[in-house]
């Protein structure tokens, strides 16, 4: 009630162009008869047997035709409700592990979000049973049911903004619990590199639900079906993008985050998301009859999400591995450098160097290794020593946050990861450098464009070096 409200006309994120979903048949007819200019390049073309002209107007035979849209939208302010539950920690009650998922949906929401909401309920029930038997977590566990996710992640964002100072000081991790399934092929995990080792060890303890993998672990079936492209000996883990409730926790506050769900075979099923996504056909029946008839994949996802929360809340030493982060950052630095080599002449002309970034990555790698050597020698019964090391682990993700944000995107503040500025659902590494170099040859002022690349390299190098400093032994 005390918050100042922006005028609705100036609200951030409100769409300016009216949009309405239409069926395939109508869309094909419109595309087939579209006149005007040809598409600028192949990325504007699909696989239909049409020209994909972009208008204006229609072809000769249809030049007098018009398309009318009747939009009946009422913009009004509505109250939304987040539901929050907690189990207070016994040793570190001021350290929070959060499990959150939304419950609002477009139409029936049989998959998005109710397949996730059901898993949240089951995890809460399981933790409740443990609590009845006298168990308490080491750290406080927060369960959250978010409202208004589909309208722009409003519920989670408003809660995180209201509690930002507390969360920045006390937030250990956030596990997202949206749709539990988007296919039935194998597990899919997106998370911070800090959680890689935890995810791998946990999935080795969970039985695989996949046919042909009876008696084997989830890790084995996941690795067989989706091996990592960078590290062939482990399953693939994706970078966190956006489009879901973890965004504010990870991208803005720097809280280690992760998500897990059962997914399709992305190598053969190349369409975006799943076919009934956000449609009237997304019902309980389609889940029960087609996606997961025995609900065994739901159970597996519940075990992964619940297991992550349990380990993060109950381990004496936080199950984060900085060495995995160092390895990932090194890999990302080489990827962005190799991308820059498509412009060898410009790199030389404008004196662009990645040396500072590689030096910072090297320092970070060495400090991360040293930190874990020190961690292994720590007496776990020395609560003050453990607390100090846990704080260093917890705050590492925060070290990658730039309070000024990315250029043109002040709410995206993570220097290592951000949603691609060209695809919000996909994650991009070193996004400041990547965005500065994207389509750089078309920039009018080449000197200014490459100066921005140099500035972003400098910011990235400073941030990685600063992160390394946070892991050094306290003098």
Coordinates of C-alpha atoms in Angstrom, one line a residue:
X1 CA 0.0 0.0 0.0
X2 CA 2.9 2.4 0.7
X3 CA 4.6 1.8 -2.7
X4 CA 4.5 4.6 -5.2
X5 CA 2.8 3.4 -8.4
X6 CA 3.9 4.4 -11.9
X7 CA 1.3 5.7 -14.3
X8 CA -0.2 2.8 -16.2
X9 CA 0.8 4.4 -19.5
X10 CA 4.4 4.4 -18.5
X11 CA 4.5 1.0 -16.9
X12 CA 7.6 -1.1 -17.6
X13 CA 6.9 -4.1 -19.8
X14 CA 3.3 -3.3 -20.9
X15 CA 3.0 -4.2 -24.6
X16 CA 2.6 -1.3 -27.1
X17 CA 1.5 -3.4 -30.1
X18 CA -1.8 -5.4 -30.0
X19 CA -1.2 -9.1 -30.5
X20 CA -3.6 -11.9 -30.9
X21 CA -2.9 -15.7 -31.3
X22 CA -4.5 -17.3 -34.4
X23 CA -4.7 -20.8 -35.8
X24 CA -2.2 -22.4 -38.2
X25 CA -4.7 -22.3 -41.2
X26 CA -5.3 -18.6 -40.8
X27 CA -1.6 -17.8 -40.3
X28 CA -0.6 -19.8 -43.4
X29 CA -3.2 -17.9 -45.5
X30 CA -2.0 -14.5 -44.4
X31 CA 1.7 -15.4 -44.9
X32 CA 1.0 -16.9 -48.4
X33 CA -0.7 -13.8 -49.6
X34 CA 1.5 -11.2 -47.9
X35 CA 3.0 -8.6 -50.3
X36 CA 5.5 -5.8 -49.9
X37 CA 9.1 -6.3 -49.2
X38 CA 11.0 -9.6 -49.2
X39 CA 12.3 -10.9 -45.9
X40 CA 15.6 -9.3 -45.0
X41 CA 17.4 -12.6 -44.5
X42 CA 16.9 -16.3 -44.0
X43 CA 16.2 -16.0 -40.2
X44 CA 12.8 -14.5 -41.2
X45 CA 11.8 -17.6 -43.1
X46 CA 10.2 -20.8 -41.9
X47 CA 9.6 -24.1 -43.6
X48 CA 6.2 -23.3 -45.3
X49 CA 6.1 -23.1 -49.1
X50 CA 5.5 -19.3 -49.0
X51 CA 7.6 -16.2 -49.8
X52 CA 7.5 -14.8 -46.2
X53 CA 7.2 -11.2 -47.5
X54 CA 6.9 -8.7 -44.7
X55 CA 4.4 -6.3 -46.2
X56 CA 2.9 -3.8 -46.2
X57 CA -0.3 -5.1 -47.9
X58 CA -1.1 -8.2 -49.8
X59 CA -0.3 -9.6 -53.2
X60 CA -2.1 -8.4 -56.3
X61 CA -5.1 -10.7 -56.1
X62 CA -5.7 -9.8 -52.5
X63 CA -4.5 -6.1 -52.6
X64 CA -8.0 -4.8 -51.6
X65 CA -8.3 -7.1 -48.6
X66 CA -7.9 -6.0 -45.1
X67 CA -7.3 -7.8 -41.8
X68 CA -9.2 -6.4 -38.8
X69 CA -8.4 -7.2 -35.2
X70 CA -10.9 -6.7 -32.5
X71 CA -9.2 -6.3 -29.2
X72 CA -11.2 -6.3 -26.0
X73 CA -8.6 -5.7 -23.2
X74 CA -9.2 -4.0 -20.0
X75 CA -6.2 -2.7 -18.2
X76 CA -6.9 -2.6 -14.5
X77 CA -5.0 -3.0 -11.3
X78 CA -5.7 -6.3 -9.5
X79 CA -4.5 -7.6 -6.2
X80 CA -2.2 -10.7 -6.4
X81 CA -1.4 -13.2 -3.7
X82 CA 1.9 -15.0 -3.0
X83 CA 1.7 -17.8 -0.5
X84 CA 4.8 -18.3 1.7
X85 CA 5.6 -21.0 4.2
X86 CA 8.7 -21.6 6.2
X87 CA 10.5 -24.2 8.3
X88 CA 12.9 -22.4 10.6
X89 CA 16.5 -23.7 10.6
X90 CA 18.1 -24.9 13.8
X91 CA 21.7 -23.9 13.3
X92 CA 21.6 -21.1 10.7
X93 CA 18.0 -19.7 10.8
X94 CA 19.3 -16.6 9.1
X95 CA 20.3 -18.5 6.0
X96 CA 17.4 -19.2 3.5
X97 CA 16.9 -21.9 0.9
X98 CA 13.9 -21.1 -1.2
X99 CA 11.7 -23.4 -3.3
X100 CA 9.3 -21.5 -5.5
X101 CA 6.9 -21.9 -8.3
X102 CA 3.9 -20.1 -9.7
X103 CA 0.3 -21.3 -9.7
X104 CA -1.4 -18.9 -12.2
X105 CA -1.9 -20.1 -15.8
X106 CA -3.1 -19.3 -19.2
X107 CA -6.3 -21.3 -19.6
X108 CA -6.1 -24.6 -17.7
X109 CA -2.4 -24.9 -17.1
X110 CA -2.3 -28.7 -17.0
X111 CA 1.5 -28.6 -17.6
X112 CA 2.4 -25.0 -17.0
X113 CA 2.3 -24.5 -14.0
X114 CA 0.2 -27.3 -12.4
X115 CA 2.6 -30.1 -13.0
X116 CA 5.1 -27.9 -11.1
X117 CA 2.6 -26.8 -8.4
X118 CA 1.8 -30.5 -7.7
X119 CA 5.5 -31.2 -7.2
X120 CA 5.8 -28.3 -4.8
X121 CA 2.8 -29.6 -2.8
X122 CA 4.4 -33.1 -2.6
X123 CA 7.7 -31.7 -1.5
X124 CA 6.0 -29.6 1.2
X125 CA 4.1 -32.7 2.3
X126 CA 7.3 -34.7 2.5
X127 CA 9.1 -32.0 4.5
X128 CA 6.0 -31.7 6.7
X129 CA 6.2 -35.5 7.5
X130 CA 9.9 -35.1 8.4
X131 CA 9.0 -32.2 10.7
X132 CA 6.3 -34.2 12.4
X133 CA 9.0 -36.8 13.3
X134 CA 11.1 -34.1 14.9
X135 CA 13.4 -33.2 12.0
X136 CA 14.5 -29.6 11.5
X137 CA 16.7 -28.3 8.7
X138 CA 20.1 -26.7 9.5
X139 CA 19.0 -23.6 7.5
X140 CA 15.6 -22.1 7.1
X141 CA 13.5 -23.4 4.2
X142 CA 11.1 -21.1 2.5
X143 CA 8.3 -22.5 0.2
X144 CA 6.7 -20.0 -2.2
X145 CA 3.7 -20.2 -4.4
X146 CA 3.9 -17.2 -6.8
X147 CA 1.0 -15.4 -8.3
X148 CA 1.0 -13.5 -11.7
X149 CA 4.0 -15.2 -13.2
X150 CA 2.4 -15.2 -16.7
X151 CA 1.9 -11.4 -16.6
X152 CA 5.6 -10.7 -16.3
X153 CA 7.0 -12.6 -13.3
X154 CA 5.1 -10.1 -11.1
X155 CA 4.6 -12.2 -8.0
X156 CA 8.1 -13.4 -7.4
X157 CA 9.6 -10.1 -8.5
X158 CA 7.5 -8.0 -6.2
X159 CA 8.3 -10.3 -3.2
X160 CA 12.0 -10.3 -4.0
X161 CA 12.1 -6.6 -4.4
X162 CA 10.3 -6.0 -1.1
X163 CA 12.7 -8.4 0.7
X164 CA 15.8 -7.6 -1.4
X165 CA 18.0 -6.4 1.5
X166 CA 17.2 -9.5 3.6
X167 CA 17.6 -11.8 0.6
X168 CA 21.0 -10.3 -0.4
X169 CA 22.2 -10.8 3.2
X170 CA 20.7 -14.3 3.8
X171 CA 19.7 -16.0 0.6
X172 CA 21.6 -19.2 0.0
X173 CA 19.8 -20.7 -3.0
X174 CA 16.6 -20.6 -5.0
X175 CA 15.2 -23.7 -6.7
X176 CA 12.6 -23.0 -9.3
X177 CA 9.5 -25.3 -9.6
X178 CA 7.5 -24.4 -12.7
X179 CA 6.4 -27.1 -15.1
X180 CA 7.8 -30.5 -14.1
X181 CA 7.5 -31.8 -17.7
X182 CA 7.9 -30.4 -21.2
X183 CA 8.5 -33.8 -22.7
X184 CA 9.2 -37.4 -21.5
X185 CA 12.7 -38.1 -23.0
X186 CA 15.2 -37.2 -20.3
X187 CA 16.0 -34.8 -17.4
X188 CA 16.9 -31.2 -18.2
X189 CA 18.7 -29.0 -15.7
X190 CA 19.6 -25.3 -15.9
X191 CA 21.6 -24.0 -13.0
X192 CA 24.6 -22.0 -11.7
X193 CA 27.9 -23.8 -12.0
X194 CA 28.1 -23.7 -8.2
X195 CA 25.4 -26.5 -8.3
X196 CA 26.9 -28.8 -10.9
X197 CA 28.6 -31.2 -8.5
X198 CA 25.5 -31.3 -6.3
X199 CA 23.2 -32.1 -9.2
X200 CA 25.5 -34.8 -10.5
X201 CA 25.9 -36.5 -7.1
X202 CA 22.1 -36.2 -6.3
X203 CA 21.0 -37.8 -9.7
X204 CA 23.3 -40.7 -9.1
X205 CA 21.1 -41.5 -6.0
X206 CA 17.8 -41.3 -7.8
X207 CA 16.5 -44.3 -9.9
X208 CA 15.9 -43.6 -13.6
X209 CA 12.2 -43.7 -14.7
X210 CA 13.2 -44.3 -18.3
X211 CA 12.4 -47.5 -20.2
X212 CA 15.5 -49.5 -20.8
X213 CA 17.2 -48.1 -17.7
X214 CA 15.6 -50.2 -15.1
X215 CA 17.9 -50.7 -12.1
X216 CA 20.1 -47.7 -13.3
X217 CA 20.4 -44.2 -11.9
X218 CA 18.9 -41.1 -13.3
X219 CA 22.4 -39.8 -13.9
X220 CA 23.1 -42.8 -16.2
X221 CA 20.0 -42.3 -18.4
X222 CA 20.5 -38.5 -18.4
X223 CA 24.1 -38.9 -19.5
X224 CA 23.3 -41.5 -22.1
X225 CA 20.6 -39.3 -23.7
X226 CA 22.1 -35.9 -23.3
X227 CA 25.8 -35.7 -22.7
X228 CA 27.5 -32.4 -22.2
X229 CA 28.9 -30.7 -25.3
X230 CA 31.9 -29.2 -23.4
X231 CA 32.6 -32.0 -21.0
X232 CA 31.9 -35.3 -22.6
X233 CA 32.1 -37.4 -19.4
X234 CA 29.0 -35.8 -17.7
X235 CA 25.4 -35.0 -18.6
X236 CA 24.6 -31.6 -20.1
X237 CA 23.6 -28.8 -17.8
X238 CA 22.2 -25.6 -19.5
X239 CA 22.8 -22.0 -18.6
X240 CA 20.0 -20.1 -16.9
X241 CA 18.2 -17.8 -19.2
X242 CA 15.0 -16.1 -18.1
X243 CA 11.2 -16.2 -18.6
X244 CA 10.6 -17.7 -15.2
X245 CA 10.6 -16.9 -11.5
X246 CA 14.3 -17.5 -10.8
X247 CA 15.1 -14.4 -12.8
X248 CA 14.9 -11.8 -10.0
X249 CA 16.8 -14.1 -7.6
X250 CA 19.6 -15.0 -10.0
X251 CA 19.9 -12.1 -12.4
X252 CA 19.2 -9.2 -10.0
X253 CA 20.1 -10.4 -6.5
X254 CA 22.9 -12.9 -7.3
X255 CA 21.4 -15.8 -5.4
X256 CA 22.6 -19.2 -6.7
X257 CA 19.7 -20.7 -8.6
X258 CA 18.6 -23.9 -10.5
X259 CA 15.7 -25.6 -12.1
X260 CA 15.0 -29.2 -13.2
X261 CA 12.3 -30.8 -15.3
X262 CA 11.7 -33.7 -17.7
X263 CA 12.1 -32.6 -21.3
X264 CA 12.0 -33.7 -24.9
X265 CA 14.8 -34.8 -27.2
X266 CA 16.0 -31.4 -28.4
X267 CA 18.1 -33.0 -31.1
X268 CA 15.0 -34.3 -33.0
X269 CA 12.2 -32.2 -31.7
X270 CA 13.3 -28.8 -32.7
X271 CA 10.1 -26.8 -32.1
X272 CA 10.0 -24.4 -29.2
X273 CA 8.7 -25.6 -25.9
X274 CA 5.9 -28.3 -26.3
X275 CA 3.0 -28.2 -28.9
X276 CA 0.2 -27.4 -26.5
X277 CA 2.1 -24.8 -24.5
X278 CA -0.2 -22.1 -23.1
X279 CA -3.2 -23.3 -25.2
X280 CA -6.7 -24.6 -24.4
X281 CA -5.4 -28.1 -25.0
X282 CA -3.0 -28.0 -22.0
X283 CA -5.1 -30.1 -19.6
X284 CA -4.8 -32.7 -17.0
X285 CA -5.9 -35.3 -19.5
X286 CA -3.1 -34.6 -21.9
X287 CA -0.6 -35.2 -19.1
X288 CA -2.3 -38.4 -17.9
X289 CA -2.8 -39.9 -21.4
X290 CA 0.3 -38.8 -23.3
X291 CA 3.1 -37.0 -21.4
X292 CA 3.4 -39.0 -18.2
X293 CA 0.6 -41.7 -17.8
X294 CA 2.2 -43.2 -14.6
X295 CA 3.4 -39.9 -13.3
X296 CA 6.8 -41.5 -12.8
X297 CA 8.6 -38.5 -14.4
X298 CA 6.8 -36.2 -12.0
X299 CA 8.1 -38.3 -9.1
X300 CA 11.6 -38.1 -10.4
X301 CA 11.4 -34.3 -10.8
X302 CA 10.1 -34.1 -7.2
X303 CA 13.0 -36.2 -6.0
X304 CA 15.5 -33.9 -7.8
X305 CA 13.9 -30.6 -6.7
X306 CA 13.2 -31.9 -3.2
X307 CA 16.7 -33.4 -2.9
X308 CA 18.4 -30.1 -3.9
X309 CA 16.4 -28.2 -1.3
X310 CA 17.2 -30.9 1.4
X311 CA 20.9 -30.9 0.6
X312 CA 21.2 -27.1 0.4
X313 CA 19.3 -26.7 3.7
X314 CA 20.9 -29.6 5.6
X315 CA 24.5 -30.0 4.6
X316 CA 27.0 -28.7 7.2
X317 CA 29.1 -27.2 4.5
X318 CA 27.2 -25.8 1.6
X319 CA 27.4 -28.2 -1.4
X320 CA 28.7 -25.6 -3.8
X321 CA 31.9 -26.2 -5.9
X322 CA 33.8 -23.0 -6.9
X323 CA 36.1 -25.1 -9.1
X324 CA 33.2 -25.9 -11.4
X325 CA 32.4 -22.2 -11.7
X326 CA 36.1 -21.5 -12.5
X327 CA 36.0 -24.1 -15.2
X328 CA 32.8 -22.8 -16.7
X329 CA 34.0 -19.2 -16.7
X330 CA 37.2 -20.3 -18.4
X331 CA 35.2 -22.1 -21.1
X332 CA 33.0 -19.0 -21.6
X333 CA 36.0 -16.7 -21.9
X334 CA 37.5 -18.9 -24.6
X335 CA 34.1 -19.0 -26.4
X336 CA 33.6 -15.2 -26.5
X337 CA 37.3 -14.8 -27.5
X338 CA 36.9 -17.2 -30.4
X339 CA 33.8 -15.3 -31.4
X340 CA 35.8 -12.1 -31.5
X341 CA 38.3 -13.6 -33.8
X342 CA 35.8 -13.3 -36.6
X343 CA 36.9 -9.7 -36.5
X344 CA 40.7 -10.1 -36.4
X345 CA 41.4 -6.9 -38.4
X346 CA 39.2 -4.8 -36.2
X347 CA 40.7 -6.3 -33.0
X348 CA 44.1 -5.1 -34.2
X349 CA 42.9 -1.7 -35.6
X350 CA 41.1 -0.8 -32.4
X351 CA 43.6 -2.4 -30.0
X352 CA 41.1 -4.8 -28.4
X353 CA 42.6 -7.3 -26.0
X354 CA 41.2 -10.1 -23.9
X355 CA 44.4 -10.5 -21.9
X356 CA 43.0 -8.9 -18.8
X357 CA 40.0 -11.2 -18.8
X358 CA 42.1 -14.3 -19.2
X359 CA 44.4 -13.1 -16.4
X360 CA 41.4 -12.7 -14.1
X361 CA 40.1 -16.1 -15.1
X362 CA 43.5 -17.7 -14.3
X363 CA 43.5 -16.0 -10.9
X364 CA 39.9 -17.1 -10.2
X365 CA 40.8 -20.7 -11.1
X366 CA 43.8 -20.8 -8.8
X367 CA 42.0 -19.2 -5.9
X368 CA 39.0 -21.6 -6.3
X369 CA 41.3 -24.6 -6.1
X370 CA 43.1 -23.1 -3.1
X371 CA 39.7 -22.5 -1.4
X372 CA 38.6 -26.1 -1.7
X373 CA 41.9 -27.3 -0.4
X374 CA 41.4 -25.2 2.7
X375 CA 37.8 -26.4 2.9
X376 CA 38.9 -30.0 3.0
X377 CA 41.2 -29.3 6.0
X378 CA 38.5 -27.4 8.0
X379 CA 37.2 -29.0 11.2
X380 CA 33.4 -29.3 10.5
X381 CA 32.8 -29.2 14.3
X382 CA 34.3 -25.6 14.4
X383 CA 31.0 -23.8 13.7
X384 CA 32.6 -20.4 13.3
X385 CA 35.1 -21.7 10.7
X386 CA 32.3 -23.5 8.8
X387 CA 30.1 -20.4 8.9
X388 CA 32.9 -18.3 7.5
X389 CA 33.6 -20.6 4.6
X390 CA 29.8 -21.1 4.0
X391 CA 29.5 -17.3 3.7
X392 CA 32.3 -17.2 1.1
X393 CA 30.5 -19.9 -0.9
X394 CA 27.1 -18.1 -0.5
X395 CA 28.3 -14.7 -1.5
X396 CA 30.3 -15.9 -4.5
X397 CA 27.3 -15.6 -6.8
X398 CA 26.7 -12.1 -5.5
X399 CA 30.3 -11.1 -6.6
X400 CA 29.2 -11.5 -10.2
X401 CA 26.5 -8.8 -9.9
X402 CA 27.1 -5.4 -11.3
X403 CA 24.7 -2.9 -9.5
X404 CA 24.6 -0.8 -12.7
X405 CA 23.3 -3.7 -14.8
X406 CA 23.9 -4.5 -18.4
X407 CA 23.8 -1.7 -21.0
X408 CA 20.1 -0.9 -21.7
X409 CA 19.0 -3.7 -19.3
X410 CA 19.5 -2.3 -15.8
X411 CA 17.5 -5.2 -14.1
X412 CA 19.9 -7.8 -15.6
X413 CA 23.0 -7.4 -13.4
X414 CA 24.8 -10.8 -13.7
X415 CA 28.1 -10.3 -15.6
X416 CA 28.6 -14.0 -16.4
X417 CA 25.0 -15.0 -17.2
X418 CA 22.0 -13.2 -18.6
X419 CA 19.1 -13.9 -21.0
X420 CA 20.2 -13.3 -24.6
X421 CA 19.0 -9.9 -25.6
X422 CA 17.7 -11.6 -28.8
X423 CA 15.9 -14.5 -27.0
X424 CA 14.8 -14.0 -23.4
X425 CA 14.4 -17.7 -22.7
X426 CA 17.9 -18.6 -23.7
X427 CA 21.0 -17.9 -21.5
X428 CA 24.1 -16.2 -22.7
X429 CA 27.6 -16.1 -21.2
X430 CA 29.5 -12.8 -20.8
X431 CA 26.3 -11.1 -22.1
X432 CA 27.9 -7.6 -22.0
X433 CA 30.7 -8.5 -24.3
X434 CA 28.4 -10.7 -26.5
X435 CA 25.8 -7.9 -27.0
X436 CA 28.5 -5.3 -27.7
X437 CA 29.9 -7.5 -30.5
X438 CA 26.5 -8.7 -31.9
X439 CA 26.0 -7.4 -35.5
X440 CA 28.9 -5.0 -34.8
X441 CA 29.8 -4.7 -38.5
X442 CA 26.6 -2.9 -39.1
X443 CA 27.2 -0.2 -36.5
X444 CA 27.6 3.3 -38.0
X445 CA 30.4 4.4 -35.7
X446 CA 32.9 1.5 -35.6
X447 CA 35.3 3.2 -33.3
X448 CA 32.6 3.8 -30.7
X449 CA 31.3 0.2 -31.1
X450 CA 34.7 -1.3 -30.5
X451 CA 35.3 1.0 -27.5
X452 CA 32.1 -0.4 -26.0
X453 CA 33.5 -3.9 -26.5
X454 CA 36.7 -2.9 -24.7
X455 CA 34.6 -1.4 -21.9
X456 CA 32.6 -4.6 -21.5
X457 CA 35.8 -6.7 -21.5
X458 CA 37.1 -4.5 -18.7
X459 CA 34.0 -4.8 -16.6
X460 CA 34.1 -8.6 -17.0
X461 CA 37.7 -8.8 -16.1
X462 CA 37.2 -6.6 -13.0
X463 CA 34.2 -8.7 -11.9
X464 CA 35.9 -12.1 -12.2
X465 CA 39.0 -10.8 -10.4
X466 CA 36.7 -9.3 -7.6
X467 CA 35.0 -12.7 -7.3
X468 CA 38.4 -14.3 -6.9
X469 CA 39.2 -11.9 -4.0
X470 CA 36.1 -13.0 -2.1
X471 CA 37.4 -16.6 -2.0
X472 CA 40.8 -15.8 -0.5
X473 CA 41.5 -16.7 3.1
X474 CA 40.5 -14.0 5.5
X475 CA 43.6 -12.3 6.9

